[in-house]
Amino acid sequence: MNLKEEILKLKSELDVTVVAHYYQRDEVFELADITGDSLELARKAKDTDSKFVVFCGVGFMGESVKILSPEKRVLMPRIACCAMARMIDEGYFEENLKQLNEAGIKNEDILPITYINSSARVKARVGMMGGMVCTSSNAYKIIEKGLKSGKKIFFVPDRCLGQNFAKSLGLKSAVVGDGSDLNEADVICYNGFCSVHQQFNIDDIDFYREKYPGILVAVHPECDPAVCDKADFVGSTSQLIKYITELPIDQKVVVGTEFNMVNRLREKNTYILSSTKPECPTMNETTLQHLYDTLKSIKDDKISPLVEIEVDEDTRNWAKIALQRMFEI
């Protein structure tokens, strides 16, 4: 019996749901019971009856499941850390607030919004300040709602996402630490980014448009604003999937997002907006062997604390409040 068959056998025997993010390796993705984007997976996992959730993704995603479903045991074959999420922690958050304060902006005049790609502790800190979480598909609505508070938006950790949505709303943005005027900005962005989506540039767009006249360019809003400005479509992972799969099969499209997801979208006329392979290294840490070992540990009742997600109660409560504010909008 090969590894894939062993995994399927274990799944049939155990009270477990396997979930996988779109960016996972094909062989892992194909064995998941639920697939999707980060928050979508947390919500779907919450609705399952399984005692165990085995989450194939990166650490903040497993934390989101635990925040929403504390009664479940959440295991991750690899607790890989999203590079963007790792760029911010409570300490960096406070340092940035201090810089805003030094610019004359008081905490009571700041409404923090954190992208889902952040740790539970950062989400909790945002929740304590009256702020909320957003995803790439609802950031427009969340920022628009936040502005009604009359406060400046402090958007963490992805500067590109913050800048792109500010521009789409006709707002001024600034990035902490880059010398821009924070007082003039409606949306103040933390200086973080996605290393994968930084690979795409406007030269790549020019290359494909010259090579294939009439080609469409679709990119994720984690891309640099200059790239998003030149694209035909900008959308979250789920929005990109919908847009691309609904195109006529003879319509060529070049996509600026993670390789694994794009590679399985359409068989024909779909290209990657990069001369190098834009593969998320942390998303690709999880292998079939890791998945098998995790499932086997459940069966043998020998679960390692190194694969189990735990979130302390205070952090969970405040992070859930930040998430709940998003759900209400």
C-alpha atoms as a printed R data frame, in Angstrom:
    type eleno elety resid chain resno       x      y       z
1   ATOM     1    CA   MET     A     1   0.000  0.000   0.000
2   ATOM     2    CA   ASN     A     2   1.454  3.404  -0.998
3   ATOM     3    CA   LEU     A     3   1.427  6.556   1.131
4   ATOM     4    CA   LYS     A     4  -1.674  7.992  -0.535
5   ATOM     5    CA   GLU     A     5  -3.633  4.795   0.125
6   ATOM     6    CA   GLU     A     6  -2.409  4.736   3.745
7   ATOM     7    CA   ILE     A     7  -3.637  8.298   4.233
8   ATOM     8    CA   LEU     A     8  -7.047  7.518   2.741
9   ATOM     9    CA   LYS     A     9  -7.322  4.464   5.003
10  ATOM    10    CA   LEU     A    10  -6.478  6.486   8.113
11  ATOM    11    CA   LYS     A    11  -8.966  9.199   7.145
12  ATOM    12    CA   SER     A    12 -11.721  6.605   6.878
13  ATOM    13    CA   GLU     A    13 -10.920  5.248  10.344
14  ATOM    14    CA   LEU     A    14 -10.526  8.527  12.254
15  ATOM    15    CA   ASP     A    15 -12.815 11.312  13.464
16  ATOM    16    CA   VAL     A    16 -10.883 13.847  11.408
17  ATOM    17    CA   THR     A    17 -11.332 16.457   8.702
18  ATOM    18    CA   VAL     A    18  -8.342 17.303   6.521
19  ATOM    19    CA   VAL     A    19  -8.314 20.834   5.147
20  ATOM    20    CA   ALA     A    20  -5.846 22.353   2.693
21  ATOM    21    CA   HIS     A    21  -5.187 25.842   1.426
22  ATOM    22    CA   TYR     A    22  -5.137 26.535  -2.321
23  ATOM    23    CA   TYR     A    23  -1.355 27.049  -2.219
24  ATOM    24    CA   GLN     A    24  -0.567 23.531  -0.999
25  ATOM    25    CA   ARG     A    25   1.228 20.962  -3.137
26  ATOM    26    CA   ASP     A    26  -1.111 19.150  -5.525
27  ATOM    27    CA   GLU     A    27  -0.658 15.758  -3.869
28  ATOM    28    CA   VAL     A    28  -1.654 17.199  -0.478
29  ATOM    29    CA   PHE     A    29  -4.428 19.377  -1.866
30  ATOM    30    CA   GLU     A    30  -6.024 16.391  -3.614
31  ATOM    31    CA   LEU     A    31  -6.409 14.457  -0.342
32  ATOM    32    CA   ALA     A    32  -8.187 17.225   1.562
33  ATOM    33    CA   ASP     A    33 -11.845 17.036   2.558
34  ATOM    34    CA   ILE     A    34 -12.138 20.827   2.450
35  ATOM    35    CA   THR     A    35 -10.119 23.227   0.283
36  ATOM    36    CA   GLY     A    36 -10.202 26.981   0.057
37  ATOM    37    CA   ASP     A    37  -8.718 30.281   1.178
38  ATOM    38    CA   SER     A    38  -7.575 30.896   4.754
39  ATOM    39    CA   LEU     A    39 -10.664 32.297   6.474
40  ATOM    40    CA   GLU     A    40 -13.006 30.231   4.311
41  ATOM    41    CA   LEU     A    41 -11.253 27.105   5.621
42  ATOM    42    CA   ALA     A    42 -11.570 28.191   9.254
43  ATOM    43    CA   ARG     A    43 -15.299 28.768   8.862
44  ATOM    44    CA   LYS     A    44 -15.892 25.497   7.030
45  ATOM    45    CA   ALA     A    45 -13.818 23.573   9.583
46  ATOM    46    CA   LYS     A    46 -15.915 25.105  12.361
47  ATOM    47    CA   ASP     A    47 -19.047 23.629  10.787
48  ATOM    48    CA   THR     A    48 -17.723 20.055  10.736
49  ATOM    49    CA   ASP     A    49 -18.553 17.488  13.427
50  ATOM    50    CA   SER     A    50 -14.996 16.151  13.551
51  ATOM    51    CA   LYS     A    51 -13.076 16.158  16.807
52  ATOM    52    CA   PHE     A    52  -9.807 16.645  14.915
53  ATOM    53    CA   VAL     A    53  -8.972 19.135  12.181
54  ATOM    54    CA   VAL     A    54  -5.726 18.468  10.327
55  ATOM    55    CA   PHE     A    55  -4.866 21.748   8.652
56  ATOM    56    CA   CYS     A    56  -2.418 21.834   5.750
57  ATOM    57    CA   GLY     A    57  -1.355 25.455   5.513
58  ATOM    58    CA   VAL     A    58   0.571 27.974   7.622
59  ATOM    59    CA   GLY     A    59   0.403 28.743  11.324
60  ATOM    60    CA   PHE     A    60  -1.997 31.696  11.433
61  ATOM    61    CA   MET     A    61  -4.573 29.626   9.535
62  ATOM    62    CA   GLY     A    62  -4.540 26.867  12.138
63  ATOM    63    CA   GLU     A    63  -4.863 29.533  14.831
64  ATOM    64    CA   SER     A    64  -7.960 30.915  13.084
65  ATOM    65    CA   VAL     A    65  -9.615 27.494  13.333
66  ATOM    66    CA   LYS     A    66  -8.746 27.279  17.037
67  ATOM    67    CA   ILE     A    67 -10.045 30.802  17.680
68  ATOM    68    CA   LEU     A    68 -13.389 29.988  16.098
69  ATOM    69    CA   SER     A    69 -13.568 26.365  17.296
70  ATOM    70    CA   PRO     A    70 -11.803 26.028  20.672
71  ATOM    71    CA   GLU     A    71 -13.478 22.661  21.286
72  ATOM    72    CA   LYS     A    72 -11.674 21.093  18.317
73  ATOM    73    CA   ARG     A    73  -8.153 19.716  18.380
74  ATOM    74    CA   VAL     A    74  -6.315 21.444  15.558
75  ATOM    75    CA   LEU     A    75  -3.208 19.735  14.209
76  ATOM    76    CA   MET     A    76  -0.872 20.953  11.495
77  ATOM    77    CA   PRO     A    77   1.465 18.482   9.750
78  ATOM    78    CA   ARG     A    78   3.868 21.423   9.519
79  ATOM    79    CA   ILE     A    79   3.330 24.582  11.566
80  ATOM    80    CA   ALA     A    80   4.979 26.659   8.859
81  ATOM    81    CA   CYS     A    81   5.090 30.400   9.379
82  ATOM    82    CA   CYS     A    82   3.784 32.749   6.702
83  ATOM    83    CA   ALA     A    83   6.638 35.178   5.982
84  ATOM    84    CA   MET     A    84   4.269 38.153   5.976
85  ATOM    85    CA   ALA     A    85   2.654 37.174   9.285
86  ATOM    86    CA   ARG     A    86   6.118 36.784  10.766
87  ATOM    87    CA   MET     A    87   6.939 40.402   9.891
88  ATOM    88    CA   ILE     A    88   4.683 41.659  12.675
89  ATOM    89    CA   ASP     A    89   4.291 40.715  16.322
90  ATOM    90    CA   GLU     A    90   3.030 42.570  19.390
91  ATOM    91    CA   GLY     A    91   6.364 44.327  19.820
92  ATOM    92    CA   TYR     A    92   6.509 45.646  16.267
93  ATOM    93    CA   PHE     A    93   2.844 46.648  16.532
94  ATOM    94    CA   GLU     A    94   3.598 48.747  19.626
95  ATOM    95    CA   GLU     A    95   6.711 50.265  18.025
96  ATOM    96    CA   ASN     A    96   4.618 51.416  15.081
97  ATOM    97    CA   LEU     A    97   1.966 52.882  17.366
98  ATOM    98    CA   LYS     A    98   4.749 54.813  19.099
99  ATOM    99    CA   GLN     A    99   5.850 56.260  15.735
100 ATOM   100    CA   LEU     A   100   2.265 57.313  15.034
101 ATOM   101    CA   ASN     A   101   2.074 58.905  18.491
102 ATOM   102    CA   GLU     A   102   5.345 60.761  17.865
103 ATOM   103    CA   ALA     A   103   3.814 62.106  14.632
104 ATOM   104    CA   GLY     A   104   1.004 63.575  16.760
105 ATOM   105    CA   ILE     A   105  -1.585 60.856  16.167
106 ATOM   106    CA   LYS     A   106  -3.102 59.616  19.433
107 ATOM   107    CA   ASN     A   107  -4.148 55.999  19.992
108 ATOM   108    CA   GLU     A   108  -7.766 57.055  20.476
109 ATOM   109    CA   ASP     A   109  -7.684 58.476  16.933
110 ATOM   110    CA   ILE     A   110  -6.446 55.187  15.420
111 ATOM   111    CA   LEU     A   111  -8.540 52.227  14.261
112 ATOM   112    CA   PRO     A   112  -6.330 49.205  13.559
113 ATOM   113    CA   ILE     A   113  -7.302 46.675  10.902
114 ATOM   114    CA   THR     A   114  -5.269 43.514  10.504
115 ATOM   115    CA   TYR     A   115  -5.140 41.321   7.452
116 ATOM   116    CA   ILE     A   116  -6.038 37.702   8.225
117 ATOM   117    CA   ASN     A   117  -2.347 36.915   7.561
118 ATOM   118    CA   SER     A   118  -1.311 37.725  11.129
119 ATOM   119    CA   SER     A   119  -0.866 35.866  14.389
120 ATOM   120    CA   ALA     A   120  -3.594 35.369  16.984
121 ATOM   121    CA   ARG     A   121  -1.746 37.739  19.318
122 ATOM   122    CA   VAL     A   122  -1.715 40.536  16.744
123 ATOM   123    CA   LYS     A   123  -5.416 39.966  16.055
124 ATOM   124    CA   ALA     A   124  -6.035 40.132  19.808
125 ATOM   125    CA   ARG     A   125  -4.125 43.420  20.140
126 ATOM   126    CA   VAL     A   126  -6.183 44.841  17.276
127 ATOM   127    CA   GLY     A   127  -9.363 43.631  18.970
128 ATOM   128    CA   MET     A   128  -8.398 45.364  22.215
129 ATOM   129    CA   MET     A   129  -8.099 48.681  20.349
130 ATOM   130    CA   GLY     A   130 -11.571 48.349  18.835
131 ATOM   131    CA   GLY     A   131 -10.257 47.138  15.503
132 ATOM   132    CA   MET     A   132 -11.062 44.220  13.258
133 ATOM   133    CA   VAL     A   133  -9.736 41.629  10.839
134 ATOM   134    CA   CYS     A   134 -10.099 41.667   7.052
135 ATOM   135    CA   THR     A   135  -9.385 39.374   4.129
136 ATOM   136    CA   SER     A   136  -8.283 40.306   0.626
137 ATOM   137    CA   SER     A   137 -11.853 39.780  -0.593
138 ATOM   138    CA   ASN     A   138 -13.566 42.017   1.988
139 ATOM   139    CA   ALA     A   139 -10.870 44.606   2.804
140 ATOM   140    CA   TYR     A   140 -12.693 47.226   0.712
141 ATOM   141    CA   LYS     A   141 -15.842 46.913   2.845
142 ATOM   142    CA   ILE     A   142 -13.922 46.696   6.127
143 ATOM   143    CA   ILE     A   143 -11.813 49.806   5.451
144 ATOM   144    CA   GLU     A   144 -14.870 51.696   4.206
145 ATOM   145    CA   LYS     A   145 -16.744 50.802   7.389
146 ATOM   146    CA   GLY     A   146 -13.741 51.642   9.564
147 ATOM   147    CA   LEU     A   147 -13.461 55.136   8.121
148 ATOM   148    CA   LYS     A   148 -16.954 55.912   9.366
149 ATOM   149    CA   SER     A   149 -15.452 55.960  12.862
150 ATOM   150    CA   GLY     A   150 -13.712 59.198  11.918
151 ATOM   151    CA   LYS     A   151 -10.356 57.650  12.866
152 ATOM   152    CA   LYS     A   152  -7.246 56.991  10.837
153 ATOM   153    CA   ILE     A   153  -6.916 53.398   9.692
154 ATOM   154    CA   PHE     A   154  -3.718 51.635  10.797
155 ATOM   155    CA   PHE     A   155  -3.494 48.704   8.373
156 ATOM   156    CA   VAL     A   156  -1.235 45.766   9.226
157 ATOM   157    CA   PRO     A   157   0.837 43.938   8.077
158 ATOM   158    CA   ASP     A   158   0.640 44.155   4.247
159 ATOM   159    CA   ARG     A   159   1.453 47.604   2.899
160 ATOM   160    CA   CYS     A   160   0.484 46.629  -0.667
161 ATOM   161    CA   LEU     A   161  -2.984 45.484   0.301
162 ATOM   162    CA   GLY     A   162  -3.502 48.656   2.352
163 ATOM   163    CA   GLN     A   163  -2.227 50.922  -0.421
164 ATOM   164    CA   ASN     A   164  -4.215 49.172  -3.158
165 ATOM   165    CA   PHE     A   165  -7.505 49.358  -1.286
166 ATOM   166    CA   ALA     A   166  -6.881 52.943  -0.196
167 ATOM   167    CA   LYS     A   167  -6.341 53.884  -3.845
168 ATOM   168    CA   SER     A   168  -9.507 52.042  -4.910
169 ATOM   169    CA   LEU     A   169 -11.448 54.108  -2.366
170 ATOM   170    CA   GLY     A   170  -9.853 57.384  -3.468
171 ATOM   171    CA   LEU     A   171  -7.982 57.718  -0.167
172 ATOM   172    CA   LYS     A   172  -4.474 58.848   0.749
173 ATOM   173    CA   SER     A   173  -2.131 56.211   2.164
174 ATOM   174    CA   ALA     A   174   1.258 56.286   3.841
175 ATOM   175    CA   VAL     A   175   3.723 53.644   5.002
176 ATOM   176    CA   VAL     A   176   5.242 53.827   8.487
177 ATOM   177    CA   GLY     A   177   8.979 54.448   8.303
178 ATOM   178    CA   ASP     A   178   9.295 55.366   4.619
179 ATOM   179    CA   GLY     A   179   9.316 59.132   5.201
180 ATOM   180    CA   SER     A   180   5.753 59.763   4.004
181 ATOM   181    CA   ASP     A   181   3.474 62.155   5.902
182 ATOM   182    CA   LEU     A   182   1.416 60.044   8.298
183 ATOM   183    CA   ASN     A   183  -0.833 62.940   9.270
184 ATOM   184    CA   GLU     A   184  -1.981 63.471   5.695
185 ATOM   185    CA   ALA     A   185  -2.945 59.814   5.213
186 ATOM   186    CA   ASP     A   186  -6.370 58.244   5.678
187 ATOM   187    CA   VAL     A   187  -4.829 54.747   5.707
188 ATOM   188    CA   ILE     A   188  -1.475 54.260   7.432
189 ATOM   189    CA   CYS     A   189   0.184 50.995   6.408
190 ATOM   190    CA   TYR     A   190   2.615 48.814   8.299
191 ATOM   191    CA   ASN     A   191   5.682 48.086   6.162
192 ATOM   192    CA   GLY     A   192   5.116 44.361   5.561
193 ATOM   193    CA   PHE     A   193   4.646 42.395   2.358
194 ATOM   194    CA   CYS     A   194   4.223 38.966   0.761
195 ATOM   195    CA   SER     A   195   7.542 37.752  -0.648
196 ATOM   196    CA   VAL     A   196   5.778 35.676  -3.320
197 ATOM   197    CA   HIS     A   197   3.627 38.518  -4.657
198 ATOM   198    CA   GLN     A   198   6.611 40.878  -4.682
199 ATOM   199    CA   GLN     A   199   8.070 38.768  -7.514
200 ATOM   200    CA   PHE     A   200   5.616 40.212 -10.038
201 ATOM   201    CA   ASN     A   201   6.491 43.458 -11.790
202 ATOM   202    CA   ILE     A   202   5.251 45.694 -14.586
203 ATOM   203    CA   ASP     A   203   7.973 44.471 -16.967
204 ATOM   204    CA   ASP     A   204   6.377 41.011 -16.782
205 ATOM   205    CA   ILE     A   205   3.019 42.536 -17.753
206 ATOM   206    CA   ASP     A   206   4.586 44.385 -20.699
207 ATOM   207    CA   PHE     A   207   6.312 41.181 -21.834
208 ATOM   208    CA   TYR     A   208   3.113 39.124 -21.906
209 ATOM   209    CA   ARG     A   209   1.042 41.853 -23.554
210 ATOM   210    CA   GLU     A   210   3.644 42.196 -26.301
211 ATOM   211    CA   LYS     A   211   3.932 38.436 -26.793
212 ATOM   212    CA   TYR     A   212   0.181 37.725 -26.659
213 ATOM   213    CA   PRO     A   213  -1.922 40.679 -27.864
214 ATOM   214    CA   GLY     A   214  -5.320 40.636 -26.157
215 ATOM   215    CA   ILE     A   215  -4.126 38.654 -23.135
216 ATOM   216    CA   LEU     A   216  -5.769 39.542 -19.814
217 ATOM   217    CA   VAL     A   217  -3.757 40.225 -16.671
218 ATOM   218    CA   ALA     A   218  -5.216 39.092 -13.325
219 ATOM   219    CA   VAL     A   219  -3.361 39.679 -10.065
220 ATOM   220    CA   HIS     A   220  -3.790 39.446  -6.304
221 ATOM   221    CA   PRO     A   221  -3.976 42.720  -4.305
222 ATOM   222    CA   GLU     A   222  -0.875 41.677  -2.345
223 ATOM   223    CA   CYS     A   223   1.037 42.698  -5.487
224 ATOM   224    CA   ASP     A   224   2.759 46.063  -5.704
225 ATOM   225    CA   PRO     A   225   0.324 48.924  -6.485
226 ATOM   226    CA   ALA     A   226   2.124 49.605  -9.800
227 ATOM   227    CA   VAL     A   227   1.366 46.022 -10.886
228 ATOM   228    CA   CYS     A   228  -2.270 46.238  -9.773
229 ATOM   229    CA   ASP     A   229  -2.688 49.532 -11.646
230 ATOM   230    CA   LYS     A   230  -1.696 47.842 -14.937
231 ATOM   231    CA   ALA     A   231  -3.794 44.704 -14.437
232 ATOM   232    CA   ASP     A   232  -7.189 44.010 -15.986
233 ATOM   233    CA   PHE     A   233  -8.470 42.341 -12.834
234 ATOM   234    CA   VAL     A   234  -7.393 42.499  -9.180
235 ATOM   235    CA   GLY     A   235  -8.930 40.066  -6.719
236 ATOM   236    CA   SER     A   236  -8.505 37.702  -3.794
237 ATOM   237    CA   THR     A   237  -7.658 34.043  -4.317
238 ATOM   238    CA   SER     A   238 -11.296 32.978  -4.528
239 ATOM   239    CA   GLN     A   239 -12.134 35.972  -6.749
240 ATOM   240    CA   LEU     A   240  -9.239 35.134  -9.080
241 ATOM   241    CA   ILE     A   241 -10.426 31.548  -9.362
242 ATOM   242    CA   LYS     A   242 -13.959 32.643 -10.251
243 ATOM   243    CA   TYR     A   243 -12.766 35.237 -12.758
244 ATOM   244    CA   ILE     A   244 -10.329 32.936 -14.545
245 ATOM   245    CA   THR     A   245 -12.436 29.783 -14.640
246 ATOM   246    CA   GLU     A   246 -15.361 31.743 -16.129
247 ATOM   247    CA   LEU     A   247 -13.271 33.072 -19.035
248 ATOM   248    CA   PRO     A   248 -13.739 31.465 -22.466
249 ATOM   249    CA   ILE     A   249 -11.133 28.717 -22.840
250 ATOM   250    CA   ASP     A   250  -9.581 30.475 -25.858
251 ATOM   251    CA   GLN     A   251  -9.023 33.689 -23.834
252 ATOM   252    CA   LYS     A   252  -5.403 33.883 -22.741
253 ATOM   253    CA   VAL     A   253  -4.810 35.098 -19.188
254 ATOM   254    CA   VAL     A   254  -1.629 35.661 -17.185
255 ATOM   255    CA   VAL     A   255  -1.938 35.462 -13.417
256 ATOM   256    CA   GLY     A   256   0.069 37.092 -10.635
257 ATOM   257    CA   THR     A   257  -0.280 34.844  -7.609
258 ATOM   258    CA   GLU     A   258   1.093 31.616  -6.120
259 ATOM   259    CA   PHE     A   259   2.177 28.934  -8.612
260 ATOM   260    CA   ASN     A   260   0.392 25.850  -7.243
261 ATOM   261    CA   MET     A   261  -3.010 27.495  -7.359
262 ATOM   262    CA   VAL     A   262  -2.569 28.929 -10.839
263 ATOM   263    CA   ASN     A   263  -1.143 25.671 -12.180
264 ATOM   264    CA   ARG     A   264  -4.357 23.777 -11.438
265 ATOM   265    CA   LEU     A   265  -6.802 26.455 -12.654
266 ATOM   266    CA   ARG     A   266  -7.126 25.752 -16.375
267 ATOM   267    CA   GLU     A   267  -5.382 23.368 -18.760
268 ATOM   268    CA   LYS     A   268  -4.973 25.891 -21.572
269 ATOM   269    CA   ASN     A   269  -4.128 29.556 -22.107
270 ATOM   270    CA   THR     A   270  -3.185 30.285 -18.491
271 ATOM   271    CA   TYR     A   271   0.265 31.685 -17.724
272 ATOM   272    CA   ILE     A   272   2.281 32.704 -14.658
273 ATOM   273    CA   LEU     A   273   3.254 36.381 -14.451
274 ATOM   274    CA   SER     A   274   6.887 35.708 -13.596
275 ATOM   275    CA   SER     A   275  10.089 34.437 -15.145
276 ATOM   276    CA   THR     A   276  10.724 32.463 -11.950
277 ATOM   277    CA   LYS     A   277   8.442 30.017 -10.168
278 ATOM   278    CA   PRO     A   278   6.384 32.024  -7.598
279 ATOM   279    CA   GLU     A   279   5.972 29.182  -5.148
280 ATOM   280    CA   CYS     A   280   5.328 29.924  -1.480
281 ATOM   281    CA   PRO     A   281   8.140 28.146   0.385
282 ATOM   282    CA   THR     A   282   6.290 27.817   3.682
283 ATOM   283    CA   MET     A   283   3.059 26.571   2.087
284 ATOM   284    CA   ASN     A   284   5.123 23.929   0.324
285 ATOM   285    CA   GLU     A   285   6.699 22.575   3.514
286 ATOM   286    CA   THR     A   286   3.811 20.142   4.071
287 ATOM   287    CA   THR     A   287   4.331 16.791   2.328
288 ATOM   288    CA   LEU     A   288   2.334 13.558   2.113
289 ATOM   289    CA   GLN     A   289   4.704 12.066   4.669
290 ATOM   290    CA   HIS     A   290   3.938 14.861   7.139
291 ATOM   291    CA   LEU     A   291   0.205 14.362   6.594
292 ATOM   292    CA   TYR     A   292   0.519 10.603   7.079
293 ATOM   293    CA   ASP     A   293   2.618 10.994  10.241
294 ATOM   294    CA   THR     A   294   0.053 13.367  11.750
295 ATOM   295    CA   LEU     A   295  -2.877 11.069  11.023
296 ATOM   296    CA   LYS     A   296  -0.938  8.078  12.342
297 ATOM   297    CA   SER     A   297  -0.203  9.955  15.571
298 ATOM   298    CA   ILE     A   298  -3.956 10.428  16.083
299 ATOM   299    CA   LYS     A   299  -4.583  6.728  15.583
300 ATOM   300    CA   ASP     A   300  -1.753  5.752  17.940
301 ATOM   301    CA   ASP     A   301  -2.738  8.405  20.508
302 ATOM   302    CA   LYS     A   302   0.783  9.813  20.350
303 ATOM   303    CA   ILE     A   303   0.146 13.361  19.185
304 ATOM   304    CA   SER     A   304   3.191 15.580  19.409
305 ATOM   305    CA   PRO     A   305   2.700 19.035  20.985
306 ATOM   306    CA   LEU     A   306   4.839 20.289  18.098
307 ATOM   307    CA   VAL     A   307   1.963 19.814  15.653
308 ATOM   308    CA   GLU     A   308  -0.960 20.912  17.822
309 ATOM   309    CA   ILE     A   309  -2.257 24.488  17.774
310 ATOM   310    CA   GLU     A   310  -2.998 26.076  21.140
311 ATOM   311    CA   VAL     A   311  -4.231 29.630  21.759
312 ATOM   312    CA   ASP     A   312  -4.512 30.935  25.316
313 ATOM   313    CA   GLU     A   313  -8.007 31.989  26.402
314 ATOM   314    CA   ASP     A   314  -7.379 35.731  26.694
315 ATOM   315    CA   THR     A   315  -5.760 35.899  23.256
316 ATOM   316    CA   ARG     A   316  -8.513 33.764  21.763
317 ATOM   317    CA   ASN     A   317 -11.285 35.949  23.200
318 ATOM   318    CA   TRP     A   318  -9.859 39.237  21.899
319 ATOM   319    CA   ALA     A   319  -8.884 37.752  18.512
320 ATOM   320    CA   LYS     A   320 -12.391 36.338  18.159
321 ATOM   321    CA   ILE     A   321 -13.842 39.788  18.891
322 ATOM   322    CA   ALA     A   322 -11.737 41.241  16.046
323 ATOM   323    CA   LEU     A   323 -12.945 38.470  13.730
324 ATOM   324    CA   GLN     A   324 -16.549 38.837  14.868
325 ATOM   325    CA   ARG     A   325 -16.539 42.538  14.014
326 ATOM   326    CA   MET     A   326 -15.559 41.555  10.483
327 ATOM   327    CA   PHE     A   327 -18.309 38.921  10.274
328 ATOM   328    CA   GLU     A   328 -20.898 41.481  11.347
329 ATOM   329    CA   ILE     A   329 -19.898 43.711   8.423
